[in-house]
Amino acid sequence: MSDSMLKICRAAPVVPVLTVESVASAVALAQALVAGGLTVLEITLRTPAALDAISKVKVEVPEAIVGAGTVRNAKDLDAAVSAGSSFAVSPGATSALLDAADGAPIPMLPGAATVSEAMALNDRGFKVLKLFPAEPVGGVSWLKNVGGPLPQIRFCPTGGIDAEKAPDYLALDNVVCVGGSWVAPTALIRNEAWSEIEKLARTAFLLGKRG
């Protein structure tokens, strides 16, 4: 499963972290992001519309690899699987959640904020982790420092990253992609400014990422 998560993370340099208020907007939003080249989408379980949005995007935008974010417990993970998520993302990792992930049919990207957490998750078989919240815990400097002692782990840093900061992260060997909400600002979603979101997505896609 960890290899599957790594493959998903490598599909695009930026994973949009989306808070969706309506199912209808989710489909149009996903279409705009995919048109811009960002095919991996994380819809966070922070709104009542999230699970239905995942299901709808799965059907209406088949080019998208849509997953559930803010998965905090086994119940969230079960709901994400039932909605048709292709992957799950957690802000952290509890023993109960990891046990549930072991038996889940989809891969998980668990969150870590310390070296000890990263080591523990790697011991559980996770090869790629979400560094969260990236900027507050040290960001680029943190990742540079752990690259030597933990060369086997790859990261998707998320939290406080924007278009200006993303290239510094993507230049690191142990960063496979970054997560961020800047490609789909709430104001643009509410105004249905899909062409503007597509432009933001295209710019993010062009940041590129080797290997």
Short mmCIF file of the C-alpha atoms (twelve columns), coordinates in Angstrom:
data_MODEL
# 
_entry.id   MODEL 
# 
loop_
_atom_site.group_PDB 
_atom_site.id 
_atom_site.type_symbol 
_atom_site.label_atom_id 
_atom_site.label_alt_id 
_atom_site.label_comp_id 
_atom_site.label_asym_id 
_atom_site.label_seq_id 
_atom_site.Cartn_x 
_atom_site.Cartn_y 
_atom_site.Cartn_z 
_atom_site.pdbx_PDB_model_num 
ATOM 1   C CA . MET A 1   0.000   0.000  0.000   1 
ATOM 2   C CA . SER A 2   2.864   2.373  0.729   1 
ATOM 3   C CA . ASP A 3   4.178   1.881  -2.809  1 
ATOM 4   C CA . SER A 4   0.707   2.769  -4.118  1 
ATOM 5   C CA . MET A 5   0.689   5.981  -2.065  1 
ATOM 6   C CA . LEU A 6   4.113   6.916  -3.364  1 
ATOM 7   C CA . LYS A 7   2.917   6.414  -6.934  1 
ATOM 8   C CA . ILE A 8   -0.090  8.662  -6.295  1 
ATOM 9   C CA . CYS A 9   2.110   11.371 -4.796  1 
ATOM 10  C CA . ARG A 10  4.353   11.284 -7.843  1 
ATOM 11  C CA . ALA A 11  1.443   11.931 -10.212 1 
ATOM 12  C CA . ALA A 12  1.697   15.730 -9.791  1 
ATOM 13  C CA . PRO A 13  3.982   18.129 -7.906  1 
ATOM 14  C CA . VAL A 14  1.121   19.770 -5.998  1 
ATOM 15  C CA . VAL A 15  -1.843  18.109 -4.310  1 
ATOM 16  C CA . PRO A 16  -4.687  20.607 -3.844  1 
ATOM 17  C CA . VAL A 17  -6.109  20.466 -0.323  1 
ATOM 18  C CA . LEU A 18  -9.789  21.250 -0.803  1 
ATOM 19  C CA . THR A 19  -12.540 22.282 1.589   1 
ATOM 20  C CA . VAL A 20  -15.743 21.816 -0.393  1 
ATOM 21  C CA . GLU A 21  -19.017 23.462 0.551   1 
ATOM 22  C CA . SER A 22  -21.229 21.877 -2.123  1 
ATOM 23  C CA . VAL A 23  -21.208 18.805 -4.309  1 
ATOM 24  C CA . ALA A 24  -21.916 20.847 -7.442  1 
ATOM 25  C CA . SER A 25  -18.924 23.100 -6.896  1 
ATOM 26  C CA . ALA A 26  -16.717 20.087 -6.184  1 
ATOM 27  C CA . VAL A 27  -17.229 18.676 -9.654  1 
ATOM 28  C CA . ALA A 28  -16.545 21.980 -11.421 1 
ATOM 29  C CA . LEU A 29  -13.550 22.566 -9.152  1 
ATOM 30  C CA . ALA A 30  -12.110 19.135 -9.877  1 
ATOM 31  C CA . GLN A 31  -12.566 19.653 -13.609 1 
ATOM 32  C CA . ALA A 32  -10.677 22.952 -13.453 1 
ATOM 33  C CA . LEU A 33  -7.809  21.498 -11.427 1 
ATOM 34  C CA . VAL A 34  -7.457  18.454 -13.673 1 
ATOM 35  C CA . ALA A 35  -7.529  20.688 -16.759 1 
ATOM 36  C CA . GLY A 36  -4.610  22.553 -15.225 1 
ATOM 37  C CA . GLY A 37  -2.671  19.327 -14.757 1 
ATOM 38  C CA . LEU A 38  -3.294  18.583 -11.068 1 
ATOM 39  C CA . THR A 39  -4.904  15.152 -11.090 1 
ATOM 40  C CA . VAL A 40  -4.474  14.180 -7.417  1 
ATOM 41  C CA . LEU A 41  -7.092  15.897 -5.245  1 
ATOM 42  C CA . GLU A 42  -7.533  15.800 -1.476  1 
ATOM 43  C CA . ILE A 43  -11.066 16.652 -0.347  1 
ATOM 44  C CA . THR A 44  -10.957 17.230 3.388   1 
ATOM 45  C CA . LEU A 45  -13.629 15.777 5.667   1 
ATOM 46  C CA . ARG A 46  -14.367 19.176 7.159   1 
ATOM 47  C CA . THR A 47  -17.787 19.868 5.667   1 
ATOM 48  C CA . PRO A 48  -21.084 17.959 5.404   1 
ATOM 49  C CA . ALA A 49  -20.650 17.868 1.616   1 
ATOM 50  C CA . ALA A 50  -17.226 16.209 1.636   1 
ATOM 51  C CA . LEU A 51  -18.139 12.528 1.329   1 
ATOM 52  C CA . ASP A 52  -20.804 13.097 -1.323  1 
ATOM 53  C CA . ALA A 53  -18.355 15.332 -3.163  1 
ATOM 54  C CA . ILE A 54  -15.753 12.564 -3.225  1 
ATOM 55  C CA . SER A 55  -18.295 10.125 -4.641  1 
ATOM 56  C CA . LYS A 56  -19.492 12.571 -7.272  1 
ATOM 57  C CA . VAL A 57  -16.005 13.598 -8.396  1 
ATOM 58  C CA . LYS A 58  -15.016 9.937  -8.640  1 
ATOM 59  C CA . VAL A 59  -17.803 9.402  -11.176 1 
ATOM 60  C CA . GLU A 60  -17.942 12.761 -12.970 1 
ATOM 61  C CA . VAL A 61  -14.199 13.419 -13.223 1 
ATOM 62  C CA . PRO A 62  -12.628 10.006 -13.871 1 
ATOM 63  C CA . GLU A 63  -9.249  11.577 -14.680 1 
ATOM 64  C CA . ALA A 64  -8.944  12.694 -11.074 1 
ATOM 65  C CA . ILE A 65  -7.389  10.608 -8.314  1 
ATOM 66  C CA . VAL A 66  -9.544  11.782 -5.451  1 
ATOM 67  C CA . GLY A 67  -8.827  11.079 -1.809  1 
ATOM 68  C CA . ALA A 68  -10.129 12.051 1.599   1 
ATOM 69  C CA . GLY A 69  -8.213  14.382 3.873   1 
ATOM 70  C CA . THR A 70  -8.529  15.098 7.608   1 
ATOM 71  C CA . VAL A 71  -9.064  11.393 8.286   1 
ATOM 72  C CA . ARG A 72  -8.705  11.211 12.062  1 
ATOM 73  C CA . ASN A 73  -10.039 7.805  13.093  1 
ATOM 74  C CA . ALA A 74  -11.252 4.436  11.862  1 
ATOM 75  C CA . LYS A 75  -14.786 5.746  11.336  1 
ATOM 76  C CA . ASP A 76  -13.490 8.495  9.030   1 
ATOM 77  C CA . LEU A 77  -11.424 5.946  7.124   1 
ATOM 78  C CA . ASP A 78  -14.382 3.615  6.657   1 
ATOM 79  C CA . ALA A 79  -16.486 6.527  5.411   1 
ATOM 80  C CA . ALA A 80  -13.740 7.574  2.996   1 
ATOM 81  C CA . VAL A 81  -13.537 4.058  1.580   1 
ATOM 82  C CA . SER A 82  -17.321 3.838  1.227   1 
ATOM 83  C CA . ALA A 83  -17.368 7.168  -0.617  1 
ATOM 84  C CA . GLY A 84  -14.933 5.817  -3.199  1 
ATOM 85  C CA . SER A 85  -11.733 7.522  -2.088  1 
ATOM 86  C CA . SER A 86  -8.570  6.345  -3.799  1 
ATOM 87  C CA . PHE A 87  -6.434  7.273  -0.794  1 
ATOM 88  C CA . ALA A 88  -6.685  8.808  2.674   1 
ATOM 89  C CA . VAL A 89  -4.669  11.551 4.369   1 
ATOM 90  C CA . SER A 90  -4.412  12.102 8.107   1 
ATOM 91  C CA . PRO A 91  -3.043  15.135 9.983   1 
ATOM 92  C CA . GLY A 92  -1.362  12.782 12.452  1 
ATOM 93  C CA . ALA A 93  -1.381  9.115  13.366  1 
ATOM 94  C CA . THR A 94  -2.861  7.226  16.306  1 
ATOM 95  C CA . SER A 95  -2.413  3.520  16.960  1 
ATOM 96  C CA . ALA A 96  -6.108  2.914  16.308  1 
ATOM 97  C CA . LEU A 97  -6.002  4.746  12.982  1 
ATOM 98  C CA . LEU A 98  -2.873  2.903  11.865  1 
ATOM 99  C CA . ASP A 99  -4.450  -0.426 12.788  1 
ATOM 100 C CA . ALA A 100 -7.461  0.490  10.664  1 
ATOM 101 C CA . ALA A 101 -5.182  1.542  7.816   1 
ATOM 102 C CA . ASP A 102 -3.481  -1.863 7.899   1 
ATOM 103 C CA . GLY A 103 -6.744  -3.484 6.876   1 
ATOM 104 C CA . ALA A 104 -8.018  -0.795 4.508   1 
ATOM 105 C CA . PRO A 105 -8.285  -1.346 0.743   1 
ATOM 106 C CA . ILE A 106 -6.781  2.082  -0.003  1 
ATOM 107 C CA . PRO A 107 -3.377  3.553  0.892   1 
ATOM 108 C CA . MET A 108 -2.923  6.166  3.583   1 
ATOM 109 C CA . LEU A 109 -0.650  9.195  3.832   1 
ATOM 110 C CA . PRO A 110 -0.180  9.624  7.601   1 
ATOM 111 C CA . GLY A 111 0.957   12.876 9.155   1 
ATOM 112 C CA . ALA A 112 4.146   13.360 11.152  1 
ATOM 113 C CA . ALA A 113 5.655   16.446 12.772  1 
ATOM 114 C CA . THR A 114 8.738   15.025 14.510  1 
ATOM 115 C CA . VAL A 115 11.646  12.722 13.690  1 
ATOM 116 C CA . SER A 116 10.389  10.167 16.211  1 
ATOM 117 C CA . GLU A 117 6.941   10.121 14.598  1 
ATOM 118 C CA . ALA A 118 8.499   9.707  11.161  1 
ATOM 119 C CA . MET A 119 10.660  6.820  12.374  1 
ATOM 120 C CA . ALA A 120 7.704   5.102  14.041  1 
ATOM 121 C CA . LEU A 121 5.577   5.380  10.909  1 
ATOM 122 C CA . ASN A 122 8.420   4.093  8.759   1 
ATOM 123 C CA . ASP A 123 8.688   1.100  11.101  1 
ATOM 124 C CA . ARG A 124 4.991   0.472  10.387  1 
ATOM 125 C CA . GLY A 125 5.829   0.262  6.670   1 
ATOM 126 C CA . PHE A 126 5.032   3.787  5.500   1 
ATOM 127 C CA . LYS A 127 7.535   5.031  2.933   1 
ATOM 128 C CA . VAL A 128 5.911   8.402  2.281   1 
ATOM 129 C CA . LEU A 129 4.571   10.710 4.985   1 
ATOM 130 C CA . LYS A 130 2.766   13.997 5.243   1 
ATOM 131 C CA . LEU A 131 4.868   16.574 7.101   1 
ATOM 132 C CA . PHE A 132 2.259   18.640 8.925   1 
ATOM 133 C CA . PRO A 133 2.094   21.453 9.722   1 
ATOM 134 C CA . ALA A 134 5.143   21.951 7.518   1 
ATOM 135 C CA . GLU A 135 5.990   25.612 7.978   1 
ATOM 136 C CA . PRO A 136 5.426   25.824 11.760  1 
ATOM 137 C CA . VAL A 137 7.575   22.739 12.470  1 
ATOM 138 C CA . GLY A 138 10.555  23.878 10.420  1 
ATOM 139 C CA . GLY A 139 9.633   23.367 6.798   1 
ATOM 140 C CA . VAL A 140 12.510  23.241 4.334   1 
ATOM 141 C CA . SER A 141 15.136  23.369 7.080   1 
ATOM 142 C CA . TRP A 142 13.531  20.417 8.908   1 
ATOM 143 C CA . LEU A 143 13.419  18.341 5.734   1 
ATOM 144 C CA . LYS A 144 17.035  19.116 4.854   1 
ATOM 145 C CA . ASN A 145 18.154  18.011 8.303   1 
ATOM 146 C CA . VAL A 146 16.246  14.704 8.310   1 
ATOM 147 C CA . GLY A 147 17.317  13.778 4.779   1 
ATOM 148 C CA . GLY A 148 20.644  12.414 6.032   1 
ATOM 149 C CA . PRO A 149 19.496  10.206 8.924   1 
ATOM 150 C CA . LEU A 150 16.196  9.188  7.258   1 
ATOM 151 C CA . PRO A 151 17.080  8.843  3.556   1 
ATOM 152 C CA . GLN A 152 14.481  6.122  3.004   1 
ATOM 153 C CA . ILE A 153 11.484  8.350  3.780   1 
ATOM 154 C CA . ARG A 154 9.776   10.654 1.299   1 
ATOM 155 C CA . PHE A 155 7.499   13.506 2.336   1 
ATOM 156 C CA . CYS A 156 4.499   15.473 1.152   1 
ATOM 157 C CA . PRO A 157 4.810   18.645 3.238   1 
ATOM 158 C CA . THR A 158 1.544   20.500 3.840   1 
ATOM 159 C CA . GLY A 159 0.642   23.503 5.960   1 
ATOM 160 C CA . GLY A 160 1.584   27.101 5.292   1 
ATOM 161 C CA . ILE A 161 2.965   26.400 1.817   1 
ATOM 162 C CA . ASP A 162 2.102   28.729 -1.048  1 
ATOM 163 C CA . ALA A 163 3.211   29.319 -4.634  1 
ATOM 164 C CA . GLU A 164 6.322   31.195 -3.527  1 
ATOM 165 C CA . LYS A 165 7.464   28.590 -1.000  1 
ATOM 166 C CA . ALA A 166 6.597   25.454 -2.968  1 
ATOM 167 C CA . PRO A 167 9.666   25.471 -5.279  1 
ATOM 168 C CA . ASP A 168 12.049  25.396 -2.292  1 
ATOM 169 C CA . TYR A 169 10.307  22.278 -1.014  1 
ATOM 170 C CA . LEU A 170 10.130  20.593 -4.402  1 
ATOM 171 C CA . ALA A 171 13.882  21.086 -4.887  1 
ATOM 172 C CA . LEU A 172 14.581  18.677 -2.008  1 
ATOM 173 C CA . ASP A 173 15.382  15.040 -2.768  1 
ATOM 174 C CA . ASN A 174 13.138  13.743 0.025   1 
ATOM 175 C CA . VAL A 175 10.069  15.708 -1.090  1 
ATOM 176 C CA . VAL A 176 7.877   13.937 -3.624  1 
ATOM 177 C CA . CYS A 177 5.110   16.567 -3.771  1 
ATOM 178 C CA . VAL A 178 3.563   19.318 -1.672  1 
ATOM 179 C CA . GLY A 179 0.020   19.872 -0.496  1 
ATOM 180 C CA . GLY A 180 -1.642  23.254 -0.469  1 
ATOM 181 C CA . SER A 181 -4.868  25.187 -0.716  1 
ATOM 182 C CA . TRP A 182 -3.495  28.168 -2.634  1 
ATOM 183 C CA . VAL A 183 -4.474  26.637 -5.983  1 
ATOM 184 C CA . ALA A 184 -8.152  26.733 -5.013  1 
ATOM 185 C CA . PRO A 185 -8.870  29.774 -2.821  1 
ATOM 186 C CA . THR A 186 -12.261 29.832 -1.136  1 
ATOM 187 C CA . ALA A 187 -13.150 33.173 -2.719  1 
ATOM 188 C CA . LEU A 188 -12.556 31.835 -6.238  1 
ATOM 189 C CA . ILE A 189 -14.591 28.696 -5.530  1 
ATOM 190 C CA . ARG A 190 -17.522 30.715 -4.187  1 
ATOM 191 C CA . ASN A 191 -17.347 33.003 -7.228  1 
ATOM 192 C CA . GLU A 192 -17.159 29.972 -9.534  1 
ATOM 193 C CA . ALA A 193 -14.004 31.399 -11.088 1 
ATOM 194 C CA . TRP A 194 -13.033 28.076 -12.641 1 
ATOM 195 C CA . SER A 195 -10.817 29.560 -15.344 1 
ATOM 196 C CA . GLU A 196 -8.784  31.376 -12.702 1 
ATOM 197 C CA . ILE A 197 -8.413  28.178 -10.701 1 
ATOM 198 C CA . GLU A 198 -7.324  26.333 -13.837 1 
ATOM 199 C CA . LYS A 199 -4.611  28.954 -14.364 1 
ATOM 200 C CA . LEU A 200 -3.401  28.543 -10.786 1 
ATOM 201 C CA . ALA A 201 -3.350  24.777 -11.254 1 
ATOM 202 C CA . ARG A 202 -1.377  25.029 -14.478 1 
ATOM 203 C CA . THR A 203 1.203   27.270 -12.829 1 
ATOM 204 C CA . ALA A 204 1.513   24.793 -9.950  1 
ATOM 205 C CA . PHE A 205 1.830   21.865 -12.325 1 
ATOM 206 C CA . LEU A 206 4.667   23.595 -14.138 1 
ATOM 207 C CA . LEU A 207 6.671   23.717 -10.929 1 
ATOM 208 C CA . GLY A 208 7.470   20.140 -11.866 1 
ATOM 209 C CA . LYS A 209 9.251   17.551 -9.821  1 
ATOM 210 C CA . ARG A 210 12.038  15.176 -10.728 1 
ATOM 211 C CA . GLY A 211 11.778  11.465 -9.944  1 
# 
